[in-house]
XYZ file of C-alpha atoms in Angstrom:
145
model
C -0.636 -14.071 20.633
C -2.078 -10.322 20.846
C -3.278 -7.921 18.220
C -1.356 -5.813 16.619
C -0.724 -2.182 16.988
C 0.336 -1.593 13.646
C -0.073 -3.399 10.163
C 2.219 -1.992 7.882
C 0.337 -2.955 4.617
C 2.752 -3.073 1.645
C 2.157 -3.130 -2.122
C 5.461 -4.251 -3.485
C 4.476 -1.671 -6.122
C 5.479 1.650 -7.462
C 9.379 3.229 -8.112
C 9.345 4.612 -4.197
C 6.291 3.723 -2.276
C 7.921 0.051 -0.974
C 10.713 2.269 0.139
C 8.491 4.953 2.116
C 7.017 2.091 4.172
C 9.982 -0.009 4.541
C 12.138 2.637 6.086
C 9.258 4.136 8.003
C 8.615 0.444 9.218
C 12.642 -0.080 10.285
C 12.052 2.592 12.865
C 9.079 1.709 14.019
C 11.204 -1.848 14.791
C 13.762 -0.002 16.596
C 11.404 2.351 18.975
C 8.386 0.245 19.862
C 8.320 -1.547 22.842
C 7.524 -4.786 21.837
C 7.565 -5.302 17.861
C 7.311 -8.703 17.664
C 3.780 -8.499 19.056
C 2.769 -5.154 18.522
C 3.597 -5.110 14.922
C 2.791 -7.263 11.870
C 4.188 -6.692 8.400
C 1.659 -7.327 5.366
C 2.034 -7.584 1.847
C -1.608 -7.305 0.117
C -0.050 -9.969 -2.458
C -0.209 -12.513 -0.020
C -3.177 -11.863 1.883
C -5.278 -11.755 -1.303
C -6.424 -14.723 -3.162
C -7.132 -16.261 -6.286
C -8.633 -13.132 -8.528
C -7.189 -10.468 -6.464
C -4.052 -12.700 -6.488
C -4.180 -12.429 -9.857
C -5.204 -9.019 -10.061
C -2.349 -7.908 -7.873
C 0.172 -9.446 -9.713
C -0.806 -7.971 -12.971
C -0.418 -4.451 -11.216
C 2.887 -4.897 -10.286
C 3.755 -6.031 -13.966
C 2.411 -2.332 -15.101
C 4.598 -1.079 -12.931
C 7.562 -2.897 -14.216
C 6.381 -2.023 -17.424
C 6.356 1.773 -17.162
C 9.672 2.042 -16.027
C 11.137 0.468 -18.877
C 11.138 3.809 -20.925
C 10.788 4.702 -24.174
C 6.941 3.461 -25.705
C 6.394 1.593 -23.158
C 6.105 4.567 -19.926
C 4.734 6.758 -22.531
C 1.689 4.106 -22.535
C 1.936 3.977 -19.101
C 2.127 7.621 -18.600
C -0.889 7.934 -20.524
C -2.793 5.243 -18.927
C -2.054 7.100 -15.448
C -3.445 10.628 -16.431
C -6.414 8.962 -17.906
C -7.531 7.386 -14.882
C -8.650 10.723 -12.842
C -9.741 11.835 -9.608
C -9.292 8.921 -6.920
C -11.879 7.499 -5.898
C -12.741 5.050 -3.228
C -13.860 2.201 -5.168
C -14.204 1.643 -8.926
C -13.599 -2.508 -10.661
C -10.208 -2.480 -10.375
C -9.782 -1.615 -6.510
C -12.973 -3.436 -5.714
C -10.996 -6.092 -7.069
C -7.620 -5.786 -5.952
C -9.510 -4.984 -2.088
C -11.434 -7.513 -1.953
C -9.200 -9.974 0.372
C -7.933 -7.522 2.302
C -10.502 -5.271 3.017
C -11.775 -9.054 4.305
C -8.336 -9.357 6.209
C -8.410 -5.905 7.908
C -12.161 -5.981 8.739
C -12.706 -5.502 12.533
C -9.137 -4.336 13.090
C -8.584 -1.466 15.818
C -5.130 -0.298 15.620
C -3.372 1.368 12.746
C -3.156 0.170 9.162
C -0.399 1.998 7.905
C 0.365 1.762 4.087
C 2.579 3.898 1.511
C 0.432 3.307 -1.976
C -2.504 5.472 -2.662
C -4.180 2.402 -4.183
C -3.970 0.606 -0.560
C -5.112 4.223 1.478
C -8.596 4.057 -0.819
C -8.222 0.028 0.151
C -7.798 0.023 3.688
C -9.659 3.703 4.697
C -12.976 1.649 4.034
C -12.296 -0.619 7.047
C -9.716 0.209 9.747
C -8.013 3.808 10.957
C -5.356 4.011 8.188
C -2.419 6.188 8.047
C -0.304 6.712 4.579
C 3.216 7.417 4.391
C 4.540 9.359 1.030
C 7.736 10.151 0.887
C 9.510 13.240 -0.676
C 13.128 14.979 0.155
C 11.375 18.099 0.971
C 8.939 17.133 4.023
C 8.988 17.732 7.758
C 10.335 15.189 9.854
C 7.180 14.766 10.955
C 4.024 15.020 8.743
C 0.281 14.908 9.573
C -2.479 15.038 7.134
C -5.780 14.577 7.551
C -8.546 12.962 5.249
């Protein structure tokens, strides 16, 4: 089996992030020559083991709790604001990314992600494209860095 040209890497967390990737992935599958051999869709949780897998489950729970409304959402929003400027590392990103980085190491294609945490993780070991969908975005848009 040949190495894929594009790996779609999903966090399966967040409000809109999974659907951003899923929408683009559907178009890729329709228009890409021989999609079964050149495209590969991964879930970060499934590419992780032990502590990293537990960390992905914990993050998914925090997102779910944050979307419940009321006091839990207010606490979630306070935690998000305190996070500060995104960085390349930190304990949480290191823990979440350990196994994902190992799985991507040596991959020469494009890693397509739709969550900023995955962009931080994947961009340290592979060529990474980050998708962020908004109603006001043009049909095609690329921002380097």
